[in-house]
JSON list of C-alpha atoms in Angstrom, two decimals:
[
{"chain": "A", "resi": 1, "resn": "MET", "atom": "CA", "xyz": [0.21, -0.75, -15.88]},
{"chain": "A", "resi": 2, "resn": "PRO", "atom": "CA", "xyz": [-3.74, -0.58, -14.72]},
{"chain": "A", "resi": 3, "resn": "MET", "atom": "CA", "xyz": [-3.36, 1.35, -11.09]},
{"chain": "A", "resi": 4, "resn": "THR", "atom": "CA", "xyz": [-4.21, 4.53, -12.15]},
{"chain": "A", "resi": 5, "resn": "ARG", "atom": "CA", "xyz": [-3.34, 8.12, -10.75]},
{"chain": "A", "resi": 6, "resn": "ARG", "atom": "CA", "xyz": [-6.91, 8.07, -8.91]},
{"chain": "A", "resi": 7, "resn": "ASP", "atom": "CA", "xyz": [-6.53, 4.99, -7.34]},
{"chain": "A", "resi": 8, "resn": "ALA", "atom": "CA", "xyz": [-2.43, 6.33, -6.24]},
{"chain": "A", "resi": 9, "resn": "MET", "atom": "CA", "xyz": [-3.87, 8.92, -4.32]},
{"chain": "A", "resi": 10, "resn": "ALA", "atom": "CA", "xyz": [-6.95, 7.35, -2.65]},
{"chain": "A", "resi": 11, "resn": "LEU", "atom": "CA", "xyz": [-4.39, 4.34, -1.47]},
{"chain": "A", "resi": 12, "resn": "ALA", "atom": "CA", "xyz": [-1.75, 6.76, -0.31]},
{"chain": "A", "resi": 13, "resn": "THR", "atom": "CA", "xyz": [-3.93, 8.53, 1.32]},
{"chain": "A", "resi": 14, "resn": "GLY", "atom": "CA", "xyz": [-6.11, 5.77, 3.07]},
{"chain": "A", "resi": 15, "resn": "SER", "atom": "CA", "xyz": [-1.66, 4.27, 3.87]},
{"chain": "A", "resi": 16, "resn": "VAL", "atom": "CA", "xyz": [-0.92, 7.85, 5.45]},
{"chain": "A", "resi": 17, "resn": "ALA", "atom": "CA", "xyz": [-4.11, 7.30, 8.00]},
{"chain": "A", "resi": 18, "resn": "ALA", "atom": "CA", "xyz": [-3.87, 4.09, 8.84]},
{"chain": "A", "resi": 19, "resn": "TYR", "atom": "CA", "xyz": [0.05, 5.13, 9.78]},
{"chain": "A", "resi": 20, "resn": "GLY", "atom": "CA", "xyz": [-0.82, 7.50, 11.65]},
{"chain": "A", "resi": 21, "resn": "LEU", "atom": "CA", "xyz": [-3.75, 5.94, 13.44]},
{"chain": "A", "resi": 22, "resn": "GLY", "atom": "CA", "xyz": [-0.84, 4.04, 15.02]},
{"chain": "A", "resi": 23, "resn": "ALA", "atom": "CA", "xyz": [0.93, 1.28, 13.20]},
{"chain": "A", "resi": 24, "resn": "VAL", "atom": "CA", "xyz": [4.16, 0.13, 15.12]},
{"chain": "A", "resi": 25, "resn": "PRO", "atom": "CA", "xyz": [7.06, 0.68, 13.01]},
{"chain": "A", "resi": 26, "resn": "ALA", "atom": "CA", "xyz": [9.26, -2.43, 12.80]},
{"chain": "A", "resi": 27, "resn": "ARG", "atom": "CA", "xyz": [12.51, -2.12, 15.03]},
{"chain": "A", "resi": 28, "resn": "ALA", "atom": "CA", "xyz": [15.51, -2.62, 12.89]},
{"chain": "A", "resi": 29, "resn": "SER", "atom": "CA", "xyz": [16.28, -5.96, 15.29]},
{"chain": "A", "resi": 30, "resn": "ALA", "atom": "CA", "xyz": [12.57, -6.87, 13.49]},
{"chain": "A", "resi": 31, "resn": "ALA", "atom": "CA", "xyz": [14.49, -7.09, 9.75]},
{"chain": "A", "resi": 32, "resn": "ASP", "atom": "CA", "xyz": [17.97, -9.01, 11.34]},
{"chain": "A", "resi": 33, "resn": "ASP", "atom": "CA", "xyz": [15.68, -11.47, 12.23]},
{"chain": "A", "resi": 34, "resn": "ALA", "atom": "CA", "xyz": [13.92, -12.11, 9.44]},
{"chain": "A", "resi": 35, "resn": "VAL", "atom": "CA", "xyz": [17.46, -11.87, 7.45]},
{"chain": "A", "resi": 36, "resn": "ALA", "atom": "CA", "xyz": [18.76, -14.84, 10.15]},
{"chain": "A", "resi": 37, "resn": "ALA", "atom": "CA", "xyz": [15.96, -16.59, 9.40]},
{"chain": "A", "resi": 38, "resn": "PHE", "atom": "CA", "xyz": [16.35, -17.00, 6.33]},
{"chain": "A", "resi": 39, "resn": "THR", "atom": "CA", "xyz": [20.17, -17.42, 6.34]},
{"chain": "A", "resi": 40, "resn": "GLY", "atom": "CA", "xyz": [19.81, -20.09, 9.60]},
{"chain": "A", "resi": 41, "resn": "GLY", "atom": "CA", "xyz": [21.87, -17.84, 11.73]},
{"chain": "A", "resi": 42, "resn": "ALA", "atom": "CA", "xyz": [24.69, -17.72, 8.68]},
{"chain": "A", "resi": 43, "resn": "GLU", "atom": "CA", "xyz": [26.48, -14.45, 8.81]},
{"chain": "A", "resi": 44, "resn": "PRO", "atom": "CA", "xyz": [26.11, -12.63, 4.84]},
{"chain": "A", "resi": 45, "resn": "ALA", "atom": "CA", "xyz": [29.14, -12.20, 3.03]},
{"chain": "A", "resi": 46, "resn": "GLU", "atom": "CA", "xyz": [28.55, -8.24, 1.96]},
{"chain": "A", "resi": 47, "resn": "GLY", "atom": "CA", "xyz": [28.23, -7.82, -2.38]},
{"chain": "A", "resi": 48, "resn": "GLY", "atom": "CA", "xyz": [27.88, -10.49, -5.24]},
{"chain": "A", "resi": 49, "resn": "VAL", "atom": "CA", "xyz": [24.19, -8.86, -5.34]},
{"chain": "A", "resi": 50, "resn": "VAL", "atom": "CA", "xyz": [22.39, -6.27, -6.87]},
{"chain": "A", "resi": 51, "resn": "LEU", "atom": "CA", "xyz": [19.80, -4.56, -5.50]},
{"chain": "A", "resi": 52, "resn": "ASP", "atom": "CA", "xyz": [18.01, -1.61, -7.58]},
{"chain": "A", "resi": 53, "resn": "VAL", "atom": "CA", "xyz": [15.74, 0.35, -6.06]},
{"chain": "A", "resi": 54, "resn": "PRO", "atom": "CA", "xyz": [14.91, 3.86, -6.82]},
{"chain": "A", "resi": 55, "resn": "GLU", "atom": "CA", "xyz": [17.07, 7.35, -4.66]},
{"chain": "A", "resi": 56, "resn": "ILE", "atom": "CA", "xyz": [14.16, 8.55, -4.17]},
{"chain": "A", "resi": 57, "resn": "ALA", "atom": "CA", "xyz": [10.40, 7.46, -4.76]},
{"chain": "A", "resi": 58, "resn": "GLU", "atom": "CA", "xyz": [7.74, 9.30, -4.56]},
{"chain": "A", "resi": 59, "resn": "ASN", "atom": "CA", "xyz": [4.74, 6.78, -3.88]},
{"chain": "A", "resi": 60, "resn": "GLY", "atom": "CA", "xyz": [5.81, 4.17, -1.46]},
{"chain": "A", "resi": 61, "resn": "ASN", "atom": "CA", "xyz": [2.83, 2.65, -2.29]},
{"chain": "A", "resi": 62, "resn": "ALA", "atom": "CA", "xyz": [4.34, 1.44, -5.38]},
{"chain": "A", "resi": 63, "resn": "VAL", "atom": "CA", "xyz": [8.49, 1.21, -5.58]},
{"chain": "A", "resi": 64, "resn": "PRO", "atom": "CA", "xyz": [9.83, -1.08, -8.70]},
{"chain": "A", "resi": 65, "resn": "ILE", "atom": "CA", "xyz": [12.81, -2.89, -7.18]},
{"chain": "A", "resi": 66, "resn": "SER", "atom": "CA", "xyz": [14.62, -5.61, -8.92]},
{"chain": "A", "resi": 67, "resn": "VAL", "atom": "CA", "xyz": [17.50, -8.54, -7.40]},
{"chain": "A", "resi": 68, "resn": "SER", "atom": "CA", "xyz": [19.81, -10.35, -9.21]},
{"chain": "A", "resi": 69, "resn": "ALA", "atom": "CA", "xyz": [22.92, -12.18, -8.19]},
{"chain": "A", "resi": 70, "resn": "ASP", "atom": "CA", "xyz": [24.66, -14.69, -10.31]},
{"chain": "A", "resi": 71, "resn": "GLY", "atom": "CA", "xyz": [24.41, -18.43, -9.20]},
{"chain": "A", "resi": 72, "resn": "ALA", "atom": "CA", "xyz": [22.08, -17.94, -6.64]},
{"chain": "A", "resi": 73, "resn": "ALA", "atom": "CA", "xyz": [19.34, -20.31, -5.49]},
{"chain": "A", "resi": 74, "resn": "ALA", "atom": "CA", "xyz": [16.91, -17.72, -3.52]},
{"chain": "A", "resi": 75, "resn": "ILE", "atom": "CA", "xyz": [17.21, -14.36, -2.93]},
{"chain": "A", "resi": 76, "resn": "LEU", "atom": "CA", "xyz": [14.96, -12.33, -0.05]},
{"chain": "A", "resi": 77, "resn": "VAL", "atom": "CA", "xyz": [14.35, -9.15, 0.06]},
{"chain": "A", "resi": 78, "resn": "VAL", "atom": "CA", "xyz": [13.48, -7.01, 3.43]},
{"chain": "A", "resi": 79, "resn": "SER", "atom": "CA", "xyz": [12.16, -3.62, 4.55]},
{"chain": "A", "resi": 80, "resn": "THR", "atom": "CA", "xyz": [14.43, -2.28, 8.15]},
{"chain": "A", "resi": 81, "resn": "LYS", "atom": "CA", "xyz": [11.02, -0.08, 8.50]},
{"chain": "A", "resi": 82, "resn": "ASN", "atom": "CA", "xyz": [8.08, -1.66, 7.74]},
{"chain": "A", "resi": 83, "resn": "PRO", "atom": "CA", "xyz": [5.47, -3.02, 9.95]},
{"chain": "A", "resi": 84, "resn": "LEU", "atom": "CA", "xyz": [6.52, -6.29, 8.88]},
{"chain": "A", "resi": 85, "resn": "PRO", "atom": "CA", "xyz": [10.34, -6.49, 7.89]},
{"chain": "A", "resi": 86, "resn": "ARG", "atom": "CA", "xyz": [10.17, -9.60, 5.02]},
{"chain": "A", "resi": 87, "resn": "VAL", "atom": "CA", "xyz": [8.52, -8.54, 1.46]},
{"chain": "A", "resi": 88, "resn": "ALA", "atom": "CA", "xyz": [9.38, -11.45, -0.90]},
{"chain": "A", "resi": 89, "resn": "THR", "atom": "CA", "xyz": [11.64, -14.70, -1.87]},
{"chain": "A", "resi": 90, "resn": "PHE", "atom": "CA", "xyz": [12.42, -15.39, -4.89]},
{"chain": "A", "resi": 91, "resn": "ARG", "atom": "CA", "xyz": [13.42, -18.94, -5.58]},
{"chain": "A", "resi": 92, "resn": "PHE", "atom": "CA", "xyz": [14.74, -19.55, -8.80]},
{"chain": "A", "resi": 93, "resn": "GLY", "atom": "CA", "xyz": [14.22, -22.82, -10.81]},
{"chain": "A", "resi": 94, "resn": "PRO", "atom": "CA", "xyz": [15.88, -25.40, -13.23]},
{"chain": "A", "resi": 95, "resn": "LEU", "atom": "CA", "xyz": [14.55, -22.99, -16.24]},
{"chain": "A", "resi": 96, "resn": "ALA", "atom": "CA", "xyz": [15.05, -19.36, -14.46]},
{"chain": "A", "resi": 97, "resn": "ALA", "atom": "CA", "xyz": [18.14, -18.19, -17.47]},
{"chain": "A", "resi": 98, "resn": "SER", "atom": "CA", "xyz": [19.23, -16.10, -14.42]},
{"chain": "A", "resi": 99, "resn": "SER", "atom": "CA", "xyz": [18.89, -15.64, -10.94]},
{"chain": "A", "resi": 100, "resn": "SER", "atom": "CA", "xyz": [16.95, -12.14, -11.21]},
{"chain": "A", "resi": 101, "resn": "GLY", "atom": "CA", "xyz": [13.61, -10.74, -11.05]},
{"chain": "A", "resi": 102, "resn": "SER", "atom": "CA", "xyz": [12.17, -7.69, -10.81]},
{"chain": "A", "resi": 103, "resn": "THR", "atom": "CA", "xyz": [8.60, -6.04, -8.53]},
{"chain": "A", "resi": 104, "resn": "ARG", "atom": "CA", "xyz": [6.78, -3.31, -7.21]},
{"chain": "A", "resi": 105, "resn": "ILE", "atom": "CA", "xyz": [6.96, -2.63, -3.36]},
{"chain": "A", "resi": 106, "resn": "ARG", "atom": "CA", "xyz": [5.47, -1.02, -0.46]},
{"chain": "A", "resi": 107, "resn": "LEU", "atom": "CA", "xyz": [7.80, 1.27, 1.84]},
{"chain": "A", "resi": 108, "resn": "ALA", "atom": "CA", "xyz": [6.22, 2.57, 4.65]},
{"chain": "A", "resi": 109, "resn": "ARG", "atom": "CA", "xyz": [8.94, 5.62, 4.87]},
{"chain": "A", "resi": 110, "resn": "SER", "atom": "CA", "xyz": [12.23, 6.42, 3.50]},
{"chain": "A", "resi": 111, "resn": "GLN", "atom": "CA", "xyz": [14.30, 3.37, 4.69]},
{"chain": "A", "resi": 112, "resn": "ASP", "atom": "CA", "xyz": [16.79, 0.93, 4.07]},
{"chain": "A", "resi": 113, "resn": "VAL", "atom": "CA", "xyz": [16.49, -2.48, 1.49]},
{"chain": "A", "resi": 114, "resn": "ILE", "atom": "CA", "xyz": [18.27, -5.75, 2.41]},
{"chain": "A", "resi": 115, "resn": "ALA", "atom": "CA", "xyz": [18.18, -8.23, -0.33]},
{"chain": "A", "resi": 116, "resn": "VAL", "atom": "CA", "xyz": [20.43, -11.57, 0.48]},
{"chain": "A", "resi": 117, "resn": "ALA", "atom": "CA", "xyz": [21.08, -14.12, -1.44]},
{"chain": "A", "resi": 118, "resn": "ARG", "atom": "CA", "xyz": [21.45, -17.66, -1.07]},
{"chain": "A", "resi": 119, "resn": "MET", "atom": "CA", "xyz": [23.92, -19.17, -3.15]},
{"chain": "A", "resi": 120, "resn": "GLU", "atom": "CA", "xyz": [24.30, -22.73, -5.15]},
{"chain": "A", "resi": 121, "resn": "ASP", "atom": "CA", "xyz": [27.39, -23.82, -2.68]},
{"chain": "A", "resi": 122, "resn": "GLY", "atom": "CA", "xyz": [24.77, -23.16, 0.28]},
{"chain": "A", "resi": 123, "resn": "THR", "atom": "CA", "xyz": [26.98, -19.46, 1.21]},
{"chain": "A", "resi": 124, "resn": "PHE", "atom": "CA", "xyz": [25.20, -16.22, 1.32]},
{"chain": "A", "resi": 125, "resn": "ARG", "atom": "CA", "xyz": [25.64, -12.35, 0.38]},
{"chain": "A", "resi": 126, "resn": "ARG", "atom": "CA", "xyz": [23.62, -9.15, 1.63]},
{"chain": "A", "resi": 127, "resn": "THR", "atom": "CA", "xyz": [23.27, -5.93, -0.25]},
{"chain": "A", "resi": 128, "resn": "SER", "atom": "CA", "xyz": [22.07, -2.27, 1.23]},
{"chain": "A", "resi": 129, "resn": "ALA", "atom": "CA", "xyz": [20.03, 0.07, -0.22]},
{"chain": "A", "resi": 130, "resn": "SER", "atom": "CA", "xyz": [18.45, 3.10, 1.17]},
{"chain": "A", "resi": 131, "resn": "VAL", "atom": "CA", "xyz": [15.28, 4.51, -0.03]},
{"chain": "A", "resi": 132, "resn": "LYS", "atom": "CA", "xyz": [13.89, 8.03, 0.36]},
{"chain": "A", "resi": 133, "resn": "VAL", "atom": "CA", "xyz": [9.69, 8.03, 0.14]},
{"chain": "A", "resi": 134, "resn": "THR", "atom": "CA", "xyz": [8.14, 10.74, -0.38]},
{"chain": "A", "resi": 135, "resn": "VAL", "atom": "CA", "xyz": [4.47, 9.32, 0.43]},
{"chain": "A", "resi": 136, "resn": "GLY", "atom": "CA", "xyz": [4.37, 6.27, 2.63]},
{"chain": "A", "resi": 137, "resn": "GLY", "atom": "CA", "xyz": [2.99, 3.14, 1.72]},
{"chain": "A", "resi": 138, "resn": "CYS", "atom": "CA", "xyz": [1.27, 1.32, 3.93]},
{"chain": "A", "resi": 139, "resn": "GLY", "atom": "CA", "xyz": [3.72, -2.07, 3.70]},
{"chain": "A", "resi": 140, "resn": "GLY", "atom": "CA", "xyz": [4.03, -4.44, 5.86]},
{"chain": "B", "resi": 1, "resn": "MET", "atom": "CA", "xyz": [-12.64, -15.76, -4.72]},
{"chain": "B", "resi": 2, "resn": "ALA", "atom": "CA", "xyz": [-11.56, -12.23, -4.37]},
{"chain": "B", "resi": 3, "resn": "LYS", "atom": "CA", "xyz": [-13.43, -9.83, -6.95]},
{"chain": "B", "resi": 4, "resn": "GLY", "atom": "CA", "xyz": [-11.72, -8.61, -10.06]},
{"chain": "B", "resi": 5, "resn": "VAL", "atom": "CA", "xyz": [-8.89, -11.17, -10.07]},
{"chain": "B", "resi": 6, "resn": "LYS", "atom": "CA", "xyz": [-7.11, -11.43, -13.47]},
{"chain": "B", "resi": 7, "resn": "PRO", "atom": "CA", "xyz": [-3.97, -12.54, -14.60]},
{"chain": "B", "resi": 8, "resn": "ARG", "atom": "CA", "xyz": [-1.69, -11.36, -17.82]},
{"chain": "B", "resi": 9, "resn": "VAL", "atom": "CA", "xyz": [1.52, -12.58, -19.07]},
{"chain": "B", "resi": 10, "resn": "LYS", "atom": "CA", "xyz": [3.46, -11.13, -21.46]},
{"chain": "B", "resi": 11, "resn": "LEU", "atom": "CA", "xyz": [6.72, -13.45, -23.25]},
{"chain": "B", "resi": 12, "resn": "PRO", "atom": "CA", "xyz": [7.22, -13.89, -27.21]},
{"chain": "B", "resi": 13, "resn": "LYS", "atom": "CA", "xyz": [4.96, -16.84, -29.49]},
{"chain": "B", "resi": 14, "resn": "THR", "atom": "CA", "xyz": [8.32, -18.20, -30.29]},
{"chain": "B", "resi": 15, "resn": "ALA", "atom": "CA", "xyz": [12.00, -18.82, -29.53]},
{"chain": "B", "resi": 16, "resn": "ALA", "atom": "CA", "xyz": [15.47, -20.01, -30.39]},
{"chain": "B", "resi": 17, "resn": "ALA", "atom": "CA", "xyz": [16.66, -22.94, -28.40]},
{"chain": "B", "resi": 18, "resn": "GLY", "atom": "CA", "xyz": [18.10, -22.28, -24.98]},
{"chain": "B", "resi": 19, "resn": "ASP", "atom": "CA", "xyz": [17.29, -18.94, -25.79]},
{"chain": "B", "resi": 20, "resn": "ALA", "atom": "CA", "xyz": [16.36, -17.04, -22.41]},
{"chain": "B", "resi": 21, "resn": "ILE", "atom": "CA", "xyz": [13.52, -15.10, -22.59]},
{"chain": "B", "resi": 22, "resn": "THR", "atom": "CA", "xyz": [11.70, -12.55, -20.71]},
{"chain": "B", "resi": 23, "resn": "ILE", "atom": "CA", "xyz": [8.27, -13.02, -18.67]},
{"chain": "B", "resi": 24, "resn": "ARG", "atom": "CA", "xyz": [6.60, -9.80, -17.38]},
{"chain": "B", "resi": 25, "resn": "THR", "atom": "CA", "xyz": [3.30, -10.75, -15.87]},
{"chain": "B", "resi": 26, "resn": "LEU", "atom": "CA", "xyz": [0.62, -8.96, -13.86]},
{"chain": "B", "resi": 27, "resn": "ILE", "atom": "CA", "xyz": [-2.28, -9.93, -11.81]},
{"chain": "B", "resi": 28, "resn": "ASN", "atom": "CA", "xyz": [-5.14, -7.07, -10.85]},
{"chain": "B", "resi": 29, "resn": "HIS", "atom": "CA", "xyz": [-5.48, -7.96, -7.57]},
{"chain": "B", "resi": 30, "resn": "ARG", "atom": "CA", "xyz": [-6.24, -5.32, -4.48]},
{"chain": "B", "resi": 31, "resn": "MET", "atom": "CA", "xyz": [-3.21, -6.94, -1.96]},
{"chain": "B", "resi": 32, "resn": "GLU", "atom": "CA", "xyz": [-5.00, -5.77, 0.87]},
{"chain": "B", "resi": 33, "resn": "SER", "atom": "CA", "xyz": [-2.13, -5.68, 3.63]},
{"chain": "B", "resi": 34, "resn": "GLY", "atom": "CA", "xyz": [-3.44, -6.42, 7.16]},
{"chain": "B", "resi": 35, "resn": "GLN", "atom": "CA", "xyz": [-1.98, -3.35, 8.00]},
{"chain": "B", "resi": 36, "resn": "ARG", "atom": "CA", "xyz": [-4.67, -0.52, 7.04]},
{"chain": "B", "resi": 37, "resn": "LYS", "atom": "CA", "xyz": [-7.52, 0.09, 9.76]},
{"chain": "B", "resi": 38, "resn": "ASP", "atom": "CA", "xyz": [-10.96, 1.35, 8.28]},
{"chain": "B", "resi": 39, "resn": "GLY", "atom": "CA", "xyz": [-13.13, 4.89, 9.13]},
{"chain": "B", "resi": 40, "resn": "ASP", "atom": "CA", "xyz": [-14.11, 3.06, 12.93]},
{"chain": "B", "resi": 41, "resn": "GLY", "atom": "CA", "xyz": [-10.53, 1.99, 13.50]},
{"chain": "B", "resi": 42, "resn": "ASN", "atom": "CA", "xyz": [-11.26, -1.45, 12.60]},
{"chain": "B", "resi": 43, "resn": "ILE", "atom": "CA", "xyz": [-8.35, -3.08, 11.09]},
{"chain": "B", "resi": 44, "resn": "ILE", "atom": "CA", "xyz": [-8.98, -4.10, 7.39]},
{"chain": "B", "resi": 45, "resn": "PRO", "atom": "CA", "xyz": [-8.30, -8.07, 7.40]},
{"chain": "B", "resi": 46, "resn": "ARG", "atom": "CA", "xyz": [-5.20, -9.13, 4.94]},
{"chain": "B", "resi": 47, "resn": "SER", "atom": "CA", "xyz": [-5.95, -10.20, 1.77]},
{"chain": "B", "resi": 48, "resn": "ILE", "atom": "CA", "xyz": [-3.35, -11.07, -0.83]},
{"chain": "B", "resi": 49, "resn": "VAL", "atom": "CA", "xyz": [-1.85, -13.30, -3.27]},
{"chain": "B", "resi": 50, "resn": "ASN", "atom": "CA", "xyz": [1.07, -14.81, -0.95]},
{"chain": "B", "resi": 51, "resn": "ARG", "atom": "CA", "xyz": [3.03, -16.90, -3.66]},
{"chain": "B", "resi": 52, "resn": "PHE", "atom": "CA", "xyz": [3.64, -16.98, -7.50]},
{"chain": "B", "resi": 53, "resn": "THR", "atom": "CA", "xyz": [4.92, -19.55, -9.88]},
{"chain": "B", "resi": 54, "resn": "ALA", "atom": "CA", "xyz": [6.48, -20.38, -12.85]},
{"chain": "B", "resi": 55, "resn": "GLU", "atom": "CA", "xyz": [6.71, -23.47, -14.79]},
{"chain": "B", "resi": 56, "resn": "PHE", "atom": "CA", "xyz": [7.61, -25.21, -17.99]},
{"chain": "B", "resi": 57, "resn": "ASN", "atom": "CA", "xyz": [7.24, -28.37, -19.08]},
{"chain": "B", "resi": 58, "resn": "GLY", "atom": "CA", "xyz": [7.03, -29.35, -14.83]},
{"chain": "B", "resi": 59, "resn": "GLN", "atom": "CA", "xyz": [10.12, -27.92, -14.22]},
{"chain": "B", "resi": 60, "resn": "SER", "atom": "CA", "xyz": [10.39, -24.64, -12.33]},
{"chain": "B", "resi": 61, "resn": "VAL", "atom": "CA", "xyz": [11.37, -21.14, -13.24]},
{"chain": "B", "resi": 62, "resn": "ILE", "atom": "CA", "xyz": [10.88, -19.24, -10.25]},
{"chain": "B", "resi": 63, "resn": "ASP", "atom": "CA", "xyz": [9.09, -20.06, -7.13]},
{"chain": "B", "resi": 64, "resn": "VAL", "atom": "CA", "xyz": [8.46, -15.77, -5.51]},
{"chain": "B", "resi": 65, "resn": "GLN", "atom": "CA", "xyz": [7.04, -16.13, -1.54]},
{"chain": "B", "resi": 66, "resn": "MET", "atom": "CA", "xyz": [5.16, -12.20, -1.69]},
{"chain": "B", "resi": 67, "resn": "GLU", "atom": "CA", "xyz": [3.92, -10.25, 1.63]},
{"chain": "B", "resi": 68, "resn": "PRO", "atom": "CA", "xyz": [1.73, -8.10, 1.98]},
{"chain": "B", "resi": 69, "resn": "ALA", "atom": "CA", "xyz": [4.60, -5.45, 1.14]},
{"chain": "B", "resi": 70, "resn": "ILE", "atom": "CA", "xyz": [4.14, -6.42, -2.43]},
{"chain": "B", "resi": 71, "resn": "SER", "atom": "CA", "xyz": [2.53, -3.52, -4.34]},
{"chain": "B", "resi": 72, "resn": "SER", "atom": "CA", "xyz": [-1.18, -4.43, -5.16]},
{"chain": "B", "resi": 73, "resn": "ASN", "atom": "CA", "xyz": [-1.53, -5.75, -8.74]},
{"chain": "B", "resi": 74, "resn": "PRO", "atom": "CA", "xyz": [1.71, -7.72, -8.09]},
{"chain": "B", "resi": 75, "resn": "TYR", "atom": "CA", "xyz": [3.55, -7.18, -11.36]},
{"chain": "B", "resi": 76, "resn": "PHE", "atom": "CA", "xyz": [6.63, -9.07, -11.73]},
{"chain": "B", "resi": 77, "resn": "GLN", "atom": "CA", "xyz": [9.32, -9.41, -14.14]},
{"chain": "B", "resi": 78, "resn": "PHE", "atom": "CA", "xyz": [11.94, -12.85, -14.88]},
{"chain": "B", "resi": 79, "resn": "GLU", "atom": "CA", "xyz": [13.91, -15.10, -17.40]},
{"chain": "B", "resi": 80, "resn": "ALA", "atom": "CA", "xyz": [14.14, -18.59, -18.60]},
{"chain": "B", "resi": 81, "resn": "LYS", "atom": "CA", "xyz": [15.40, -20.81, -20.66]},
{"chain": "B", "resi": 82, "resn": "VAL", "atom": "CA", "xyz": [13.31, -22.95, -22.73]},
{"chain": "B", "resi": 83, "resn": "PRO", "atom": "CA", "xyz": [14.99, -25.74, -24.13]},
{"chain": "B", "resi": 84, "resn": "GLU", "atom": "CA", "xyz": [12.37, -27.02, -26.61]},
{"chain": "B", "resi": 85, "resn": "SER", "atom": "CA", "xyz": [8.37, -26.52, -27.41]},
{"chain": "B", "resi": 86, "resn": "GLY", "atom": "CA", "xyz": [6.32, -26.11, -24.80]},
{"chain": "B", "resi": 87, "resn": "GLU", "atom": "CA", "xyz": [3.72, -24.39, -21.91]},
{"chain": "B", "resi": 88, "resn": "PHE", "atom": "CA", "xyz": [4.70, -22.31, -19.48]},
{"chain": "B", "resi": 89, "resn": "VAL", "atom": "CA", "xyz": [2.48, -22.09, -16.61]},
{"chain": "B", "resi": 90, "resn": "PHE", "atom": "CA", "xyz": [1.64, -19.39, -14.47]},
{"chain": "B", "resi": 91, "resn": "ALA", "atom": "CA", "xyz": [-0.14, -19.75, -10.78]},
{"chain": "B", "resi": 92, "resn": "TRP", "atom": "CA", "xyz": [-0.86, -17.43, -8.30]},
{"chain": "B", "resi": 93, "resn": "HIS", "atom": "CA", "xyz": [-1.99, -18.15, -4.88]},
{"chain": "B", "resi": 94, "resn": "ASP", "atom": "CA", "xyz": [-4.35, -16.57, -3.31]},
{"chain": "B", "resi": 95, "resn": "ASP", "atom": "CA", "xyz": [-4.93, -16.26, 0.67]},
{"chain": "B", "resi": 96, "resn": "ASP", "atom": "CA", "xyz": [-8.32, -17.36, 0.29]},
{"chain": "B", "resi": 97, "resn": "GLY", "atom": "CA", "xyz": [-7.38, -21.21, -1.86]},
{"chain": "B", "resi": 98, "resn": "ASP", "atom": "CA", "xyz": [-7.99, -20.10, -5.07]},
{"chain": "B", "resi": 99, "resn": "VAL", "atom": "CA", "xyz": [-5.29, -20.27, -7.30]},
{"chain": "B", "resi": 100, "resn": "TYR", "atom": "CA", "xyz": [-5.10, -17.64, -10.28]},
{"chain": "B", "resi": 101, "resn": "VAL", "atom": "CA", "xyz": [-3.84, -20.08, -13.55]},
{"chain": "B", "resi": 102, "resn": "LEU", "atom": "CA", "xyz": [-2.61, -19.21, -17.20]},
{"chain": "B", "resi": 103, "resn": "SER", "atom": "CA", "xyz": [-0.95, -21.36, -19.30]},
{"chain": "B", "resi": 104, "resn": "ARG", "atom": "CA", "xyz": [1.34, -20.20, -22.77]},
{"chain": "B", "resi": 105, "resn": "ARG", "atom": "CA", "xyz": [2.35, -22.54, -25.36]},
{"chain": "B", "resi": 106, "resn": "ILE", "atom": "CA", "xyz": [6.08, -21.27, -26.94]},
{"chain": "B", "resi": 107, "resn": "GLU", "atom": "CA", "xyz": [7.23, -22.86, -30.13]},
{"chain": "B", "resi": 108, "resn": "VAL", "atom": "CA", "xyz": [11.22, -23.89, -30.22]},
{"chain": "B", "resi": 109, "resn": "GLY", "atom": "CA", "xyz": [11.99, -23.69, -33.94]}
]
């Protein structure tokens, strides 16, 4: 990754300052709303989705995550305590070899991350995982 | 165009027909979240890449809707099927309307 340690530190310091200045943390219901918007109100069944996150993330500005769900057409990733709950939506095309993807995300502080998959048959699956963040990223 | 944007992609040059190949992509971008404030307490305006797509011979592999919670210098790893020789086209859509495009040929032997 081309980001140097110095960049990371500068970003982290800046974000902590911004957070202290009164960014309003989202309530848990904002995350629920984001999930409901994705499922159209349907209640997703637990399991059938794999969400890989570190238990402890030292830098909330770049937390590596992987999601996968066999037979998923799309996967939504939601944070429960970022200022903005939605993180990313992966949509898999006909040439995706697997319904999986990895990226790096910002987490403002320790919280649960939720992954919701829309399966090809139109049903929804969910899972969640908790991440402890040592230095928060100014996520959103 | 945002400054210092440079897309990069890593994938094999050749593959067997029907193989699943792993693709890794990275683009240099600040991904300003719109949540931060400057020294005077003014919000720094949002400026992110909001969508990433990968296509092979015109067919979709992956289409990611990105929010400000994606880290700076967005990185993606995913798997694609390659039924025949052809061209991958990767596109990153910036908030300012710019689209950064990169294409890569792959030969199926």
